[in-house]
């Protein structure tokens, strides 16, 4: 290919930049197991009322001190609310929706997942700072989307 | 309105009209989020205007502008539009579809935003209208390809003109992208909205939407690149740095634009992390042709400055025609893209993405990329096209000269504020930043700065629409200036490997199948329940 000297330098430098970006992602994925929430589990959104787990959303403390939190999102609230979890312990959220798509974002943290009807979103986070956090719905879900907020209390 | 470029001008006219209406909606939203009171402010007005703004800007304005630009370039560079009557039918089909969708939105029957994720249900005519718009664009693509083939038969040994090369790449990407949208809308949403089927799977629909939704970005961006490569160096008084590299860049987009959609679904369940990682790789790969574009276009501008006698390292920048509305628009668009591009690289890294996913950061981001890089380029191009299409002198040139700077300044305030508010967790698409009464202080202040930016953007949009209207109606009649394109420093003299569109399209289909085949099968094999429709209000 008839490219000039500077062009060639740039082509290699640009390629190197992209390799560095991707390298950073692969390294954290490989060494620290940093992955996006990618749980695969389906559920009937029209039958949550009779579902053994999601008919009774709430915080279940485990013997090892960690917690599993079952959350149902619906127009325009989170259940349970507030959610009380321990600090410095792994907290696993299991979230689904009873109607449309909602977002589950714990403001100021990287706990951020979509609640999609028919699917269970699951991810684990550790809250290091005790205090109160806002849960915001960050996917448009209807007329009162901006009123859909909850609370996480970390103790 | 009779003339050589009537067809192209009609498309640009619809684009500018859609842009004007959508700008008013944009202002209302910026004020509403910041909790600034105005008459008739309400939740329903906010979400209706949000839907209208998204659909009119992202789908109607862009698609009509790109179709018009394509016809103008085809006529000038290939000397023909093969299938003019089909092109006019396509125009009216697309207009009808856009009006149908717009009416159901403005009547409050389709408040589902431009992403229309089920199980939020819109009026059936919303989906059908959107389909007609896309069908119009498919016919446009076919007319463009027919024009190219007819030209090719007469010019066997020549490379295709560069601007047409770029438009053909755009059209291939558009067909690949809209295939996913067609499955979602024709196969799932229309029958469901009509009540023929009771349930749809929201995740499957979302996956097909983002199959379409990210390459949509390149459908907007590539015509802007065509103008950067083939018109900008000419207006600046320089040469295109490399013809061959430019052709390679467009082909890389054909290959890499579509297999990238999962980076919009990092936070979704149901898609395994390995496939999200695979799409991360292709997402970063598609940054590469944009980095090459930055080099070639800047090098072409440096050539322009030096041809005007600039010496030293940087004073070629001052020799460029910053007072020309086309040049200023595109140059500012390119500066915006430096920040927009790196913002995009942050979004594509899923660890960082989880901090900004669905926050105000995202609206800040795409107002830099689509809202500035693409929109400013299209506005500048309109100033360049109007005298050439209509044979009229640009009216109010002083207003046209300051308008791009006004847009850029407004966007700096608007977009920077939303980027910061997003990092602080403000969710996107909210009627008010006082979220259920819970609003950490900076959200309120930042959204107010964004509202000031939004007001400046609105003034700039108004200036643009006024210049276009005044030129159209009362611009002084002149001999239409010629469409002049940049001459390459090192021209390509014969069709080469980058001209083999059939080969590259086939490879792109293979990549697309590899990126989506297995994850889709995985999705379909699970027991899936589906959702009945819900009304947003």
mmCIF file of C-alpha atoms in Angstrom, chain B residues 38-242:
data_model
loop_
_atom_site.group_PDB
_atom_site.id
_atom_site.type_symbol
_atom_site.label_atom_id
_atom_site.label_comp_id
_atom_site.label_asym_id
_atom_site.label_seq_id
_atom_site.Cartn_x
_atom_site.Cartn_y
_atom_site.Cartn_z
ATOM 1 C CA UNK B 38 -42.867 27.658 31.867
ATOM 2 C CA UNK B 39 -46.513 27.699 30.731
ATOM 3 C CA UNK B 40 -47.997 24.239 30.080
ATOM 4 C CA UNK B 41 -45.029 22.477 31.714
ATOM 5 C CA UNK B 42 -46.212 18.972 32.612
ATOM 6 C CA UNK B 43 -45.011 15.395 32.817
ATOM 7 C CA UNK B 44 -46.948 14.361 29.745
ATOM 8 C CA UNK B 45 -45.682 17.317 27.684
ATOM 9 C CA UNK B 46 -42.128 16.413 28.708
ATOM 10 C CA UNK B 47 -42.297 12.747 27.731
ATOM 11 C CA UNK B 48 -44.254 13.484 24.532
ATOM 12 C CA UNK B 49 -41.680 16.102 23.493
ATOM 13 C CA UNK B 50 -38.842 13.729 24.427
ATOM 14 C CA UNK B 51 -40.290 11.124 22.071
ATOM 15 C CA UNK B 52 -40.885 13.668 19.315
ATOM 16 C CA UNK B 53 -37.393 15.169 19.692
ATOM 17 C CA UNK B 54 -35.716 11.768 19.473
ATOM 18 C CA UNK B 55 -37.746 10.492 16.518
ATOM 19 C CA UNK B 56 -37.572 13.751 14.539
ATOM 20 C CA UNK B 57 -33.851 14.353 15.143
ATOM 21 C CA UNK B 58 -32.429 10.834 15.125
ATOM 22 C CA UNK B 59 -34.627 9.305 12.434
ATOM 23 C CA UNK B 60 -36.396 11.942 10.312
ATOM 24 C CA UNK B 61 -33.889 14.825 10.112
ATOM 25 C CA UNK B 62 -30.886 12.566 9.580
ATOM 26 C CA UNK B 63 -32.491 10.142 7.126
ATOM 27 C CA UNK B 64 -33.958 12.853 4.899
ATOM 28 C CA UNK B 65 -30.739 14.864 4.936
ATOM 29 C CA UNK B 66 -28.656 11.823 4.012
ATOM 30 C CA UNK B 67 -31.045 10.833 1.216
ATOM 31 C CA UNK B 68 -30.939 14.377 -0.195
ATOM 32 C CA UNK B 69 -27.157 14.537 0.026
ATOM 33 C CA UNK B 70 -26.937 11.152 -1.712
ATOM 34 C CA UNK B 71 -29.087 12.289 -4.649
ATOM 35 C CA UNK B 72 -27.129 15.541 -5.032
ATOM 36 C CA UNK B 73 -23.822 13.654 -5.039
ATOM 37 C CA UNK B 74 -25.126 10.991 -7.428
ATOM 38 C CA UNK B 75 -26.250 13.616 -9.918
ATOM 39 C CA UNK B 76 -22.997 15.591 -9.702
ATOM 40 C CA UNK B 77 -20.426 12.783 -9.426
ATOM 41 C CA UNK B 78 -22.092 10.087 -11.533
ATOM 42 C CA UNK B 79 -24.094 12.434 -13.773
ATOM 43 C CA UNK B 80 -27.326 10.555 -13.142
ATOM 44 C CA UNK B 81 -30.080 9.415 -10.805
ATOM 45 C CA UNK B 82 -31.271 6.106 -12.227
ATOM 46 C CA UNK B 83 -34.922 5.725 -11.284
ATOM 47 C CA UNK B 84 -36.172 9.226 -10.595
ATOM 48 C CA UNK B 85 -39.818 8.201 -10.365
ATOM 49 C CA UNK B 86 -38.962 5.474 -7.848
ATOM 50 C CA UNK B 87 -37.026 8.124 -5.927
ATOM 51 C CA UNK B 88 -40.066 10.428 -5.816
ATOM 52 C CA UNK B 89 -42.298 7.548 -4.696
ATOM 53 C CA UNK B 90 -39.747 6.796 -1.956
ATOM 54 C CA UNK B 91 -39.812 10.449 -0.901
ATOM 55 C CA UNK B 92 -43.577 10.521 -0.490
ATOM 56 C CA UNK B 93 -43.636 7.120 1.247
ATOM 57 C CA UNK B 94 -41.059 8.402 3.736
ATOM 58 C CA UNK B 95 -42.936 11.692 4.236
ATOM 59 C CA UNK B 96 -46.216 9.841 4.791
ATOM 60 C CA UNK B 97 -44.564 7.484 7.280
ATOM 61 C CA UNK B 98 -42.926 10.322 9.198
ATOM 62 C CA UNK B 99 -46.190 12.270 9.395
ATOM 63 C CA UNK B 100 -48.102 9.179 10.578
ATOM 64 C CA UNK B 101 -45.579 8.518 13.347
ATOM 65 C CA UNK B 102 -45.407 12.206 14.296
ATOM 66 C CA UNK B 103 -49.192 12.578 14.545
ATOM 67 C CA UNK B 104 -49.564 9.597 16.890
ATOM 68 C CA UNK B 105 -46.726 10.998 19.017
ATOM 69 C CA UNK B 106 -48.157 14.510 19.229
ATOM 70 C CA UNK B 107 -51.589 13.099 20.079
ATOM 71 C CA UNK B 108 -49.951 11.386 23.050
ATOM 72 C CA UNK B 109 -50.644 7.873 21.755
ATOM 73 C CA UNK B 110 -47.019 6.809 21.264
ATOM 74 C CA UNK B 111 -45.019 8.124 24.175
ATOM 75 C CA UNK B 112 -42.432 5.365 23.924
ATOM 76 C CA UNK B 113 -39.289 7.418 23.059
ATOM 77 C CA UNK B 114 -37.263 6.793 19.924
ATOM 78 C CA UNK B 115 -36.067 3.459 21.321
ATOM 79 C CA UNK B 116 -39.696 2.187 21.695
ATOM 80 C CA UNK B 117 -38.702 -0.678 23.990
ATOM 81 C CA UNK B 118 -41.572 -3.115 24.499
ATOM 82 C CA UNK B 119 -43.560 -3.882 26.572
ATOM 83 C CA UNK B 120 -44.325 -0.156 26.399
ATOM 84 C CA UNK B 121 -46.793 -0.073 23.541
ATOM 85 C CA UNK B 122 -47.260 2.678 20.964
ATOM 86 C CA UNK B 123 -50.128 3.184 18.538
ATOM 87 C CA UNK B 124 -49.813 0.689 15.619
ATOM 88 C CA UNK B 125 -49.517 3.634 13.195
ATOM 89 C CA UNK B 126 -46.323 4.693 15.003
ATOM 90 C CA UNK B 127 -44.609 1.420 14.076
ATOM 91 C CA UNK B 128 -46.143 1.384 10.600
ATOM 92 C CA UNK B 129 -45.114 5.012 10.002
ATOM 93 C CA UNK B 130 -41.554 4.293 11.104
ATOM 94 C CA UNK B 131 -41.529 1.286 8.771
ATOM 95 C CA UNK B 132 -42.617 3.445 5.826
ATOM 96 C CA UNK B 133 -39.796 5.890 6.561
ATOM 97 C CA UNK B 134 -37.318 3.003 6.467
ATOM 98 C CA UNK B 135 -38.906 1.549 3.308
ATOM 99 C CA UNK B 136 -38.435 4.961 1.659
ATOM 100 C CA UNK B 137 -34.782 4.880 2.617
ATOM 101 C CA UNK B 138 -34.432 1.330 1.227
ATOM 102 C CA UNK B 139 -35.734 2.523 -2.145
ATOM 103 C CA UNK B 140 -33.296 5.457 -1.947
ATOM 104 C CA UNK B 141 -30.455 2.969 -1.415
ATOM 105 C CA UNK B 142 -31.611 0.921 -4.409
ATOM 106 C CA UNK B 143 -31.749 4.029 -6.627
ATOM 107 C CA UNK B 144 -28.242 5.019 -5.520
ATOM 108 C CA UNK B 145 -26.898 1.533 -6.264
ATOM 109 C CA UNK B 146 -28.667 1.476 -9.641
ATOM 110 C CA UNK B 147 -27.076 4.841 -10.502
ATOM 111 C CA UNK B 148 -23.658 3.486 -9.531
ATOM 112 C CA UNK B 149 -24.090 0.328 -11.624
ATOM 113 C CA UNK B 150 -25.208 2.305 -14.637
ATOM 114 C CA UNK B 151 -22.156 4.578 -14.242
ATOM 115 C CA UNK B 152 -19.890 1.554 -13.732
ATOM 116 C CA UNK B 153 -20.952 0.027 -17.071
ATOM 117 C CA UNK B 154 -19.718 3.149 -18.857
ATOM 118 C CA UNK B 155 -16.542 3.626 -16.779
ATOM 119 C CA UNK B 156 -15.128 0.117 -16.395
ATOM 120 C CA UNK B 157 -11.510 1.040 -15.746
ATOM 121 C CA UNK B 158 -12.072 3.989 -13.380
ATOM 122 C CA UNK B 159 -12.253 4.123 -9.602
ATOM 123 C CA UNK B 160 -15.669 5.222 -8.355
ATOM 124 C CA UNK B 161 -15.686 8.906 -7.296
ATOM 125 C CA UNK B 162 -14.700 9.058 -3.634
ATOM 126 C CA UNK B 163 -17.902 10.652 -2.353
ATOM 127 C CA UNK B 164 -19.955 7.901 -4.011
ATOM 128 C CA UNK B 165 -17.622 5.297 -2.527
ATOM 129 C CA UNK B 166 -18.495 6.697 0.909
ATOM 130 C CA UNK B 167 -22.226 6.826 0.170
ATOM 131 C CA UNK B 168 -22.210 3.209 -1.057
ATOM 132 C CA UNK B 169 -20.544 2.164 2.203
ATOM 133 C CA UNK B 170 -23.252 4.083 4.082
ATOM 134 C CA UNK B 171 -25.982 2.291 2.143
ATOM 135 C CA UNK B 172 -24.512 -1.182 2.756
ATOM 136 C CA UNK B 173 -24.334 -0.458 6.486
ATOM 137 C CA UNK B 174 -27.908 0.821 6.386
ATOM 138 C CA UNK B 175 -29.227 -2.392 4.781
ATOM 139 C CA UNK B 176 -27.351 -4.575 7.291
ATOM 140 C CA UNK B 177 -28.553 -2.464 10.226
ATOM 141 C CA UNK B 178 -32.195 -2.127 9.215
ATOM 142 C CA UNK B 179 -32.449 -5.898 8.709
ATOM 143 C CA UNK B 180 -32.383 -6.180 12.513
ATOM 144 C CA UNK B 181 -34.949 -3.406 12.885
ATOM 145 C CA UNK B 182 -37.221 -5.082 10.334
ATOM 146 C CA UNK B 183 -37.200 -8.325 12.340
ATOM 147 C CA UNK B 184 -38.125 -6.397 15.482
ATOM 148 C CA UNK B 185 -40.798 -4.135 14.027
ATOM 149 C CA UNK B 186 -42.356 -6.315 11.316
ATOM 150 C CA UNK B 187 -41.882 -9.645 13.064
ATOM 151 C CA UNK B 188 -42.660 -8.628 16.634
ATOM 152 C CA UNK B 189 -44.013 -5.151 17.356
ATOM 153 C CA UNK B 190 -46.585 -4.543 14.613
ATOM 154 C CA UNK B 191 -48.462 -7.850 15.143
ATOM 155 C CA UNK B 192 -48.264 -7.334 18.931
ATOM 156 C CA UNK B 193 -49.493 -3.728 18.818
ATOM 157 C CA UNK B 194 -52.420 -4.814 16.653
ATOM 158 C CA UNK B 195 -53.295 -7.556 19.127
ATOM 159 C CA UNK B 196 -52.593 -10.396 16.663
ATOM 160 C CA UNK B 197 -50.046 -11.876 19.074
ATOM 161 C CA UNK B 198 -50.445 -11.426 22.812
ATOM 162 C CA UNK B 199 -46.868 -11.254 24.020
ATOM 163 C CA UNK B 200 -43.380 -10.258 22.918
ATOM 164 C CA UNK B 201 -40.021 -10.972 24.512
ATOM 165 C CA UNK B 202 -38.651 -7.543 25.551
ATOM 166 C CA UNK B 203 -35.017 -8.683 25.591
ATOM 167 C CA UNK B 204 -35.177 -10.233 22.139
ATOM 168 C CA UNK B 205 -36.755 -7.030 20.803
ATOM 169 C CA UNK B 206 -34.064 -4.937 22.522
ATOM 170 C CA UNK B 207 -31.323 -7.075 21.027
ATOM 171 C CA UNK B 208 -32.684 -6.559 17.514
ATOM 172 C CA UNK B 209 -33.095 -2.865 18.259
ATOM 173 C CA UNK B 210 -29.407 -2.485 19.141
ATOM 174 C CA UNK B 211 -28.390 -4.592 16.144
ATOM 175 C CA UNK B 212 -29.850 -1.572 14.340
ATOM 176 C CA UNK B 213 -29.184 1.129 16.931
ATOM 177 C CA UNK B 214 -25.424 1.297 16.897
ATOM 178 C CA UNK B 215 -24.773 1.044 13.145
ATOM 179 C CA UNK B 216 -27.416 3.799 12.928
ATOM 180 C CA UNK B 217 -24.650 5.985 14.360
ATOM 181 C CA UNK B 218 -22.425 5.188 11.370
ATOM 182 C CA UNK B 219 -25.320 5.768 8.994
ATOM 183 C CA UNK B 220 -25.239 9.351 10.330
ATOM 184 C CA UNK B 221 -21.500 9.665 10.640
ATOM 185 C CA UNK B 222 -20.324 8.333 7.277
ATOM 186 C CA UNK B 223 -22.099 10.966 5.140
ATOM 187 C CA UNK B 224 -20.486 13.543 7.448
ATOM 188 C CA UNK B 225 -17.121 11.880 6.760
ATOM 189 C CA UNK B 226 -17.856 12.022 3.019
ATOM 190 C CA UNK B 227 -18.164 15.797 3.364
ATOM 191 C CA UNK B 228 -15.015 16.020 5.513
ATOM 192 C CA UNK B 229 -12.955 14.066 3.001
ATOM 193 C CA UNK B 230 -14.304 15.305 -0.297
ATOM 194 C CA UNK B 231 -15.617 18.851 0.252
ATOM 195 C CA UNK B 232 -13.827 20.280 3.295
ATOM 196 C CA UNK B 233 -10.255 20.257 1.859
ATOM 197 C CA UNK B 234 -11.610 21.980 -1.242
ATOM 198 C CA UNK B 235 -13.388 24.710 0.721
ATOM 199 C CA UNK B 236 -10.241 25.151 2.833
ATOM 200 C CA UNK B 237 -8.189 25.523 -0.334
ATOM 201 C CA UNK B 238 -6.125 22.333 0.016
ATOM 202 C CA UNK B 239 -5.860 18.772 -1.221
ATOM 203 C CA UNK B 240 -7.152 15.454 0.055
ATOM 204 C CA UNK B 241 -4.123 13.826 1.687
ATOM 205 C CA UNK B 242 -4.758 10.208 0.768
#
